[in-house]
Coordinates of C-alpha atoms in Angstrom, one line a residue:
Chain Q
M1 CA -2.8 -8.9 11.3
K2 CA 0.6 -8.4 12.8
D3 CA 3.0 -5.6 12.1
K4 CA 5.3 -7.7 10.0
E5 CA 2.5 -8.9 7.7
I6 CA 1.1 -5.4 7.4
F7 CA 4.5 -4.0 6.5
E8 CA 5.1 -6.7 3.9
R9 CA 1.8 -6.1 2.3
I10 CA 2.3 -2.3 2.2
C11 CA 5.8 -2.8 0.7
S12 CA 4.2 -4.9 -2.0
G13 CA 1.8 -2.0 -2.8
D14 CA -1.4 -3.4 -1.2
E15 CA -3.6 -0.4 -0.9
K16 CA -6.2 -2.4 1.0
T17 CA -3.8 -2.9 3.8
L18 CA -3.2 0.9 3.9
E19 CA -6.9 1.3 4.5
F20 CA -6.8 -1.3 7.2
L21 CA -3.9 0.6 8.9
Y22 CA -5.7 3.8 8.6
K23 CA -8.7 2.4 10.4
K24 CA -6.6 0.7 13.0
Y25 CA -4.8 3.7 14.3
Y26 CA -7.3 6.4 13.4
R27 CA -8.3 7.2 17.0
M28 CA -4.8 7.1 18.4
M29 CA -3.2 9.4 15.8
T30 CA -6.0 11.9 15.5
K31 CA -6.2 12.2 19.3
M32 CA -2.6 13.4 19.4
V33 CA -3.5 16.4 17.1
I34 CA -6.8 17.1 18.7
S35 CA -5.3 17.2 22.2
N36 CA -2.6 19.6 20.8
S37 CA -5.0 22.3 19.7
G38 CA -5.9 20.8 16.4
S39 CA -9.4 20.4 14.9
E40 CA -10.8 17.0 13.9
Q41 CA -10.3 17.9 10.3
E42 CA -6.7 18.9 10.8
A43 CA -6.1 15.7 12.8
K44 CA -7.5 13.6 9.9
D45 CA -5.4 15.5 7.4
I46 CA -2.2 15.1 9.3
Y47 CA -2.9 11.4 9.9
Q48 CA -3.6 10.9 6.2
D49 CA -0.5 12.8 5.2
A50 CA 1.6 10.7 7.6
L51 CA 0.2 7.5 6.2
V52 CA 1.0 8.6 2.7
V53 CA 4.6 9.4 3.7
F54 CA 4.8 5.9 5.3
W55 CA 3.4 4.4 2.2
Q56 CA 5.8 6.1 -0.1
K57 CA 8.8 5.1 1.9
A58 CA 7.7 1.5 2.3
V59 CA 6.7 1.0 -1.3
S60 CA 9.8 2.5 -2.7
G61 CA 11.9 0.1 -0.5
N62 CA 13.5 3.0 1.3
L63 CA 12.3 2.0 4.8
V64 CA 13.7 -0.5 7.2
L65 CA 11.3 -0.7 10.1
T66 CA 13.1 -0.8 13.4
S67 CA 10.1 0.1 15.6
K68 CA 6.4 -0.7 15.7
I69 CA 4.4 0.7 12.8
S70 CA 2.3 2.7 15.1
T71 CA 5.3 4.3 16.8
Y72 CA 6.8 5.2 13.4
I73 CA 3.5 6.7 12.1
Y74 CA 3.0 8.5 15.4
S75 CA 6.3 10.2 15.1
I76 CA 5.5 11.3 11.5
C77 CA 2.2 12.7 12.7
Q78 CA 4.0 14.6 15.5
N79 CA 6.6 16.1 13.0
L80 CA 3.9 17.0 10.5
W81 CA 1.8 18.6 13.2
R82 CA 4.7 20.6 14.5
K83 CA 5.5 21.9 11.0
E84 CA 1.8 22.8 10.6
L85 CA 1.8 24.7 13.8
D86 CA 5.0 26.5 12.8
R87 CA 3.4 27.4 9.5
K88 CA 0.3 28.7 11.2
K89 CA 2.5 30.8 13.5
R90 CA 4.4 32.2 10.5
L91 CA 1.2 33.0 8.7
S92 CA 0.0 35.0 11.6
N93 CA 3.0 37.3 11.3
E94 CA 3.6 40.0 8.8
E95 CA 5.1 37.9 6.1
K96 CA 1.7 36.3 5.6
D97 CA 0.9 38.0 2.3
S98 CA 4.0 37.2 0.4
I99 CA 4.0 33.6 1.5
E100 CA 0.4 33.2 0.7
Y101 CA 1.0 34.6 -2.8
I102 CA 3.8 32.1 -3.5
E103 CA 1.9 29.2 -2.0
H104 CA -1.2 30.1 -4.0
D105 CA 0.8 30.4 -7.2
K106 CA 2.3 27.0 -6.6
E107 CA -1.0 25.4 -5.9
E108 CA -2.5 26.9 -9.0
R109 CA 0.2 25.4 -11.2
A110 CA -0.2 22.1 -9.4
K111 CA -3.9 22.1 -10.1
I112 CA -3.3 22.7 -13.8
I113 CA -1.0 19.8 -14.0
N114 CA -3.3 17.7 -12.0
K115 CA -6.1 18.4 -14.4
C116 CA -3.9 17.3 -17.3
I117 CA -2.9 14.1 -15.5
H118 CA -6.5 13.1 -15.2
Q119 CA -6.9 13.6 -18.9
L120 CA -4.4 10.8 -19.5
G121 CA -5.5 7.2 -19.7
D122 CA -5.6 5.0 -16.7
T123 CA -2.5 3.1 -17.5
C124 CA -0.5 6.2 -18.2
K125 CA -1.6 7.7 -14.9
K126 CA -0.6 4.6 -13.0
I127 CA 2.8 4.3 -14.6
L128 CA 3.7 7.9 -13.9
M129 CA 2.4 7.8 -10.4
Y130 CA 4.0 4.4 -9.6
Y131 CA 7.3 5.6 -11.0
Y132 CA 7.5 9.2 -9.7
F133 CA 5.7 8.9 -6.4
D134 CA 5.7 5.3 -5.3
G135 CA 9.3 4.9 -6.6
M136 CA 8.5 1.4 -7.9
S137 CA 11.1 -0.2 -10.1
M138 CA 10.4 -0.8 -13.8
Q139 CA 10.2 -4.5 -13.1
D140 CA 7.5 -4.0 -10.4
I141 CA 5.6 -1.7 -12.7
A142 CA 5.8 -4.2 -15.5
D143 CA 4.5 -7.0 -13.2
D144 CA 1.8 -4.9 -11.7
L145 CA 0.4 -3.6 -15.0
G146 CA 1.0 -6.7 -17.0
F147 CA 3.7 -5.5 -19.4
A148 CA 5.9 -8.1 -21.1
N149 CA 9.1 -6.8 -19.7
T150 CA 10.9 -3.8 -18.2
N151 CA 11.7 -2.3 -21.6
T152 CA 8.1 -2.2 -22.5
A153 CA 7.3 -0.5 -19.2
K154 CA 10.2 2.0 -19.7
T155 CA 9.0 2.9 -23.2
K156 CA 5.4 3.2 -22.0
K157 CA 6.5 5.5 -19.2
Y158 CA 8.5 7.7 -21.7
K159 CA 5.5 8.0 -24.0
C160 CA 3.1 8.8 -21.2
K161 CA 5.4 11.5 -19.8
K162 CA 5.8 13.0 -23.3
K163 CA 2.0 12.9 -23.7
L164 CA 1.5 14.7 -20.4
D165 CA 4.2 17.3 -21.4
E166 CA 2.4 18.0 -24.7
L167 CA -1.0 18.1 -23.1
V168 CA 0.1 20.6 -20.5
K169 CA 1.9 22.7 -23.1
S170 CA -1.0 22.6 -25.5
Q171 CA -3.6 23.6 -23.0
Y172 CA -1.8 26.3 -21.2
T173 CA 0.7 28.9 -22.2
E174 CA 4.3 28.5 -21.1
S175 CA 4.0 31.7 -19.1
D176 CA 1.7 29.9 -16.7
F177 CA 4.6 27.7 -15.7
L178 CA 7.9 29.3 -16.7
D179 CA 7.6 32.8 -15.4
Chain F
M1 CA 18.7 13.7 -28.4
N2 CA 16.3 16.6 -28.1
N3 CA 15.8 18.6 -24.9
F4 CA 13.0 16.5 -23.6
D5 CA 15.0 13.2 -23.9
L6 CA 18.0 14.8 -22.4
I7 CA 16.1 16.1 -19.4
D8 CA 14.2 12.8 -19.0
A9 CA 17.4 10.9 -18.9
Y10 CA 18.9 13.4 -16.5
L11 CA 15.9 13.3 -14.1
D12 CA 15.8 9.5 -14.2
N13 CA 19.5 9.2 -13.5
D14 CA 20.0 7.5 -16.8
M15 CA 23.2 9.3 -17.8
N16 CA 26.7 8.1 -17.5
P17 CA 29.3 10.5 -15.8
E18 CA 30.4 11.9 -19.2
E19 CA 26.9 12.6 -20.4
L20 CA 26.0 14.1 -17.0
Q21 CA 29.0 16.5 -17.1
R22 CA 28.2 17.6 -20.6
F23 CA 24.5 18.1 -19.7
E24 CA 25.4 20.2 -16.7
Q25 CA 27.7 22.4 -18.8
Q26 CA 24.9 22.9 -21.3
L27 CA 22.6 23.7 -18.6
S28 CA 24.7 26.6 -17.3
S29 CA 24.9 28.2 -20.8
N30 CA 21.5 27.3 -22.2
A31 CA 18.6 29.2 -20.7
E32 CA 16.0 27.4 -22.8
L33 CA 17.2 24.0 -21.5
K34 CA 17.2 25.4 -17.9
R35 CA 13.6 26.5 -18.3
E36 CA 12.6 23.2 -19.8
L37 CA 14.2 21.4 -16.9
G38 CA 12.2 23.5 -14.5
F39 CA 9.1 22.7 -16.3
Q40 CA 9.8 18.9 -16.3
Q41 CA 10.5 19.1 -12.6
E42 CA 7.3 20.8 -12.0
L43 CA 5.5 18.0 -14.0
I44 CA 7.0 15.4 -11.7
V45 CA 5.9 17.4 -8.6
G46 CA 2.4 17.5 -10.1
I47 CA 2.4 13.8 -10.6
Q48 CA 3.5 13.2 -7.1
Q49 CA 0.9 15.5 -5.8
A50 CA -1.8 13.8 -7.8
R51 CA -0.9 10.5 -6.4
R52 CA -0.8 11.9 -2.9
L53 CA -4.3 13.2 -3.4
E54 CA -5.5 9.9 -4.8
L55 CA -4.3 8.0 -1.8
K56 CA -5.8 10.5 0.6
A57 CA -9.1 10.4 -1.2
R58 CA -9.0 6.6 -0.9
L59 CA -8.4 6.9 2.9
D60 CA -11.1 9.5 3.1
N61 CA -13.6 6.9 1.9
V62 CA -12.7 4.5 4.7
A63 CA -15.3 4.3 7.4
V64 CA -13.5 4.7 10.7
G65 CA -16.2 3.2 12.9
G66 CA -17.9 5.0 15.8
N67 CA -14.7 6.8 16.8
S68 CA -15.8 10.3 16.0
V69 CA -19.3 9.6 17.3
G70 CA -17.7 8.5 20.6
Q71 CA -15.7 11.6 20.7
S72 CA -18.6 13.9 20.1
L73 CA -21.1 12.3 22.3
N74 CA -21.1 14.0 25.7
L75 CA -22.7 12.7 28.8
S76 CA -25.7 15.0 28.7
K77 CA -26.5 13.9 25.2
L78 CA -26.3 10.3 26.3
I79 CA -28.5 10.9 29.3
A80 CA -31.0 12.8 27.1
G81 CA -31.0 9.9 24.6
I82 CA -31.7 7.3 27.3
V83 CA -34.6 9.4 28.7
I84 CA -36.1 9.8 25.3
L85 CA -35.7 6.1 24.6
G86 CA -37.4 5.3 27.9
L87 CA -40.3 7.5 27.1
V88 CA -40.8 6.1 23.7
G89 CA -40.5 2.6 25.0
W90 CA -43.0 3.3 27.7
G91 CA -45.4 4.8 25.1
I92 CA -45.1 1.7 22.9
Y93 CA -45.5 -0.5 26.0
S94 CA -48.7 1.1 27.2
L95 CA -50.1 1.3 23.7
Y96 CA -49.5 -2.4 23.1
D97 CA -51.0 -3.2 26.4
D98 CA -54.3 -1.5 25.5
E99 CA -54.9 -4.1 22.8
T100 CA -54.2 -7.2 24.8
P101 CA -57.4 -7.6 26.8
Q102 CA -59.4 -8.0 23.6
E103 CA -57.0 -10.5 22.0
F104 CA -55.7 -12.8 24.7
M105 CA -59.0 -13.9 26.0
P106 CA -60.1 -16.4 23.3
V107 CA -56.7 -18.0 22.9
A108 CA -55.6 -20.6 25.5
D109 CA -54.2 -23.6 23.9
A110 CA -52.2 -26.4 25.5
N111 CA -49.8 -26.5 22.6
Q112 CA -49.2 -22.9 22.7
E113 CA -48.5 -23.0 26.4
T114 CA -45.7 -25.5 25.8
V115 CA -44.4 -23.3 23.1
E116 CA -44.7 -20.4 25.5
E117 CA -42.6 -22.2 28.1
L118 CA -39.9 -22.9 25.7
I119 CA -39.8 -19.5 24.2
D120 CA -40.3 -17.7 27.6
D121 CA -42.2 -14.8 26.2
Q122 CA -39.8 -14.3 23.4
S123 CA -42.1 -13.6 20.5
E124 CA -44.4 -11.1 22.0
N125 CA -41.9 -8.9 23.4
V126 CA -40.7 -7.3 20.3
P127 CA -42.1 -3.9 21.2
D128 CA -40.9 -4.3 24.8
A129 CA -37.6 -5.6 23.8
E130 CA -36.8 -2.4 21.9
E131 CA -36.7 -1.1 25.4
T132 CA -34.8 -3.4 27.6
P133 CA -36.6 -4.7 30.7
S134 CA -34.3 -2.8 32.9
V135 CA -35.6 0.4 31.2
A136 CA -39.2 -0.9 31.6
E137 CA -38.8 -1.6 35.3
S138 CA -36.5 1.1 36.5
D139 CA -37.3 3.9 34.2
I140 CA -41.0 3.6 34.0
P141 CA -41.6 5.0 37.4
K142 CA -39.6 8.1 36.6
D143 CA -41.1 8.5 33.2
S144 CA -44.6 7.9 34.6
E145 CA -43.9 10.6 37.1
A146 CA -43.2 13.0 34.4
L147 CA -46.3 11.9 32.6
I148 CA -48.3 12.1 35.8
N149 CA -47.2 15.7 36.3
T150 CA -48.5 16.7 32.9
E151 CA -51.7 14.7 33.4
A152 CA -52.1 16.1 36.8
S153 CA -52.0 19.6 35.6
E154 CA -54.8 18.8 33.2
N155 CA -56.8 16.6 35.6
P156 CA -56.0 17.6 39.2
Q157 CA -57.9 14.6 40.6
L158 CA -55.2 12.2 39.3
K159 CA -52.8 11.2 42.0
S160 CA -49.4 9.7 41.5
E161 CA -50.3 6.6 43.5
E162 CA -53.1 5.9 41.1
S163 CA -50.9 6.1 38.2
V164 CA -48.3 3.9 39.8
S165 CA -50.9 1.3 40.3
E166 CA -51.9 1.8 36.7
V167 CA -48.4 1.0 35.7
R168 CA -48.5 -2.1 37.7
E169 CA -51.7 -3.1 36.0
V170 CA -50.2 -2.5 32.7
I171 CA -47.5 -5.0 33.5
K172 CA -49.9 -7.7 34.8
P173 CA -52.0 -8.5 31.7
D174 CA -48.9 -8.4 29.7
I175 CA -48.0 -11.7 31.1
K176 CA -50.7 -13.3 29.0
K177 CA -50.0 -11.1 26.0
P178 CA -47.4 -13.5 24.5
E179 CA -50.0 -16.2 24.4
T180 CA -52.2 -14.3 22.1
I181 CA -49.6 -13.7 19.5
T182 CA -47.9 -17.0 20.0
G183 CA -51.2 -18.7 19.6
F184 CA -52.1 -16.7 16.5
D185 CA -48.8 -17.3 14.8
G186 CA -48.4 -20.8 16.1
A187 CA -51.9 -21.7 14.9
E188 CA -50.9 -20.8 11.4
E189 CA -47.7 -22.8 11.6
I190 CA -49.4 -25.9 13.2
A191 CA -52.1 -25.8 10.5
D192 CA -49.5 -26.3 7.9
S193 CA -47.3 -28.9 9.5
L194 CA -46.9 -31.3 12.4
Q195 CA -43.8 -29.7 13.8
A196 CA -43.1 -30.1 17.4
P197 CA -43.5 -27.0 19.5
G198 CA -39.8 -26.8 19.9
T199 CA -39.4 -26.2 16.3
I200 CA -42.0 -23.5 16.3
A201 CA -40.3 -22.0 19.3
S202 CA -37.0 -21.9 17.5
K203 CA -38.6 -20.3 14.5
K204 CA -39.9 -17.6 16.6
K205 CA -36.6 -17.0 18.2
E206 CA -35.0 -16.6 14.9
S207 CA -37.4 -13.8 14.1
N208 CA -36.7 -12.2 17.4
L209 CA -33.0 -12.7 17.7
S210 CA -31.8 -9.2 17.4
T211 CA -33.9 -7.0 19.7
I212 CA -30.7 -5.8 21.3
D213 CA -28.7 -3.0 19.8
V214 CA -25.2 -4.2 19.0
A215 CA -22.1 -2.3 18.1
I216 CA -18.8 -3.8 17.1
D217 CA -15.6 -2.1 17.9
N218 CA -12.4 -3.6 16.6
T219 CA -10.2 -0.6 17.2
R220 CA -9.2 -1.4 20.7
K221 CA -6.1 -3.4 20.7
K222 CA -6.5 -4.6 24.3
Y223 CA -9.9 -6.1 23.7
T224 CA -9.8 -8.9 21.2
F225 CA -12.9 -10.9 22.2
H226 CA -14.7 -8.9 24.9
Y227 CA -18.1 -7.3 25.5
Q228 CA -19.9 -4.8 27.7
F229 CA -23.3 -3.3 28.1
K230 CA -23.6 0.4 28.0
G231 CA -26.9 2.3 28.0
G232 CA -28.7 -0.9 27.2
K233 CA -26.5 -1.4 24.1
L234 CA -24.2 -4.4 23.6
F235 CA -20.7 -3.5 22.6
L236 CA -18.6 -6.3 21.1
Y237 CA -14.9 -5.8 21.0
G238 CA -12.8 -7.7 18.6
D239 CA -12.8 -9.0 15.1
F240 CA -16.3 -10.4 14.4
S241 CA -16.0 -10.1 10.7
S242 CA -14.9 -13.7 10.2
G243 CA -18.4 -15.0 10.7
L244 CA -22.0 -14.2 11.5
Y245 CA -23.0 -13.7 15.1
E246 CA -26.4 -14.0 16.7
I247 CA -27.8 -12.7 19.9
L248 CA -30.2 -15.1 21.7
E249 CA -32.6 -13.6 24.2
F250 CA -34.7 -15.4 26.8
N251 CA -37.2 -14.0 29.2
P252 CA -36.9 -10.5 27.9
R253 CA -39.4 -9.1 30.3
N254 CA -38.1 -10.4 33.6
D255 CA -34.6 -11.6 34.1
K256 CA -33.2 -11.3 30.6
T257 CA -30.8 -14.0 29.7
L258 CA -28.7 -13.4 26.8
F259 CA -26.3 -15.5 24.7
L260 CA -24.0 -14.8 21.9
Y261 CA -23.6 -17.3 19.1
F262 CA -20.4 -17.0 17.1
Q263 CA -18.4 -19.5 15.1
N264 CA -20.2 -22.6 16.5
N265 CA -19.8 -21.5 20.1
Y266 CA -22.2 -20.0 22.6
Y267 CA -21.2 -17.2 25.0
S268 CA -23.2 -16.0 27.9
L269 CA -23.9 -12.3 28.2
D270 CA -24.7 -10.5 31.4
N271 CA -26.7 -7.4 30.5
T272 CA -25.7 -5.8 33.8
Q273 CA -22.1 -6.0 32.9
E274 CA -20.9 -2.5 32.3
K275 CA -17.2 -3.3 32.4
I276 CA -15.4 -4.6 29.4
V277 CA -14.9 -8.3 30.1
R278 CA -13.8 -11.3 28.0
L279 CA -16.5 -13.4 26.3
E280 CA -16.7 -16.8 28.1
S281 CA -18.1 -19.7 26.2
V282 CA -20.8 -21.9 27.6
K283 CA -19.5 -25.3 28.7
D284 CA -22.6 -26.9 30.1
R285 CA -23.6 -29.5 27.5
S286 CA -27.3 -29.6 28.3
L287 CA -27.4 -25.8 28.0
I288 CA -25.7 -25.9 24.7
M289 CA -28.2 -28.5 23.5
K290 CA -31.0 -26.2 24.6
L291 CA -29.5 -23.3 22.9
K292 CA -29.0 -25.3 19.7
E293 CA -32.6 -26.3 20.0
A294 CA -33.6 -22.8 20.4
R295 CA -31.7 -21.8 17.3
G296 CA -33.4 -24.6 15.4
M297 CA -30.1 -26.5 14.9
N298 CA -31.3 -29.9 16.0

């Protein structure tokens, strides 16, 4: 498969092609991290994160590719790994405790929301993810999930978000989130 | 509009300039609205994070081939592996050999010999073929030396020369070994039908096609239809997912001749080829016919 075809498929939201891409450049991308003092697990994580960034930009239509896909992903990997190394450096300094506390707090709240998201139905989950992460248009969401039109998709998205809002609020006290 | 609707419209950029201005004014004076906005924003971050994790989990389930194995295998492990394989192969080889004198004697049939010629020792070499002939020929002396040492310590009268000659003896009767099993299997087949020996031969080949270890690597961009032999293992480079492939072996004991069958073409394989080279298709028509015959395609 050539770059153009891969990119078109990714832009249309084909997750299988993302898997193909992952496999294709796995060695090349992870090698960069490993040869720059990263572990294999870190390398894998960074590469996955980079692909997710690429996916998000491509699917939302916010990416005009002017280089090879591998070059683009490689540069994302490099940036992410640099950031990670900086973060590690900072963590080794004295500010470690306070940063860890804030990060931990954030992570905990994200976990709570994540749990509630998985209590939603499959369609609701998809609508919210496609809309808020993939940045898909209501038309694309309607097409993908088989809704009659964009208005139906919009109404459905509103209801799903409301449901999530209620779910989170009913299961956890506001102080968990709004402190 | 309640707070939820207002915030939803605000976050989705669904407000006109007037509504937006009014909302921002409200926001600066209404602490409750501000808190609710923070909550809604956090929900969106949570949704984004959930999707991120979902995609990563999906990627995590993708098998990335032998890459990590390749990285982790060091040379010493590889050598140790080859030595162990050699020892195991030699063990199987000599065990198998012990049984042959009893079995090959009664069987000597003209039909079977023609089959034999066609097959070129194919069927009987299953145990040997697990270890390639190169291992049998080149590694046995080394391995036998190792064994000799252990035996010698137990039986001091044993000399290395004797054991070398034993190894040679081991090889000799094995030449007839194929006949026994060919005869045995062939007899059953002939009893049922009047198939020509060639057909029988091809059947046998089919059951012995894959005695070679094969690994496929489609991650190397440079190599789209290539191969190499490494440590007795055949590595195919390129996309072989579009069809089934077969490895055809001839004369596994002596000069092993190998062919790859893929998408109606035959490609010759040189088992001494350690460099990555392009697969070349067989052009010789008569050879192709023979190969077809061997695969039972006639």
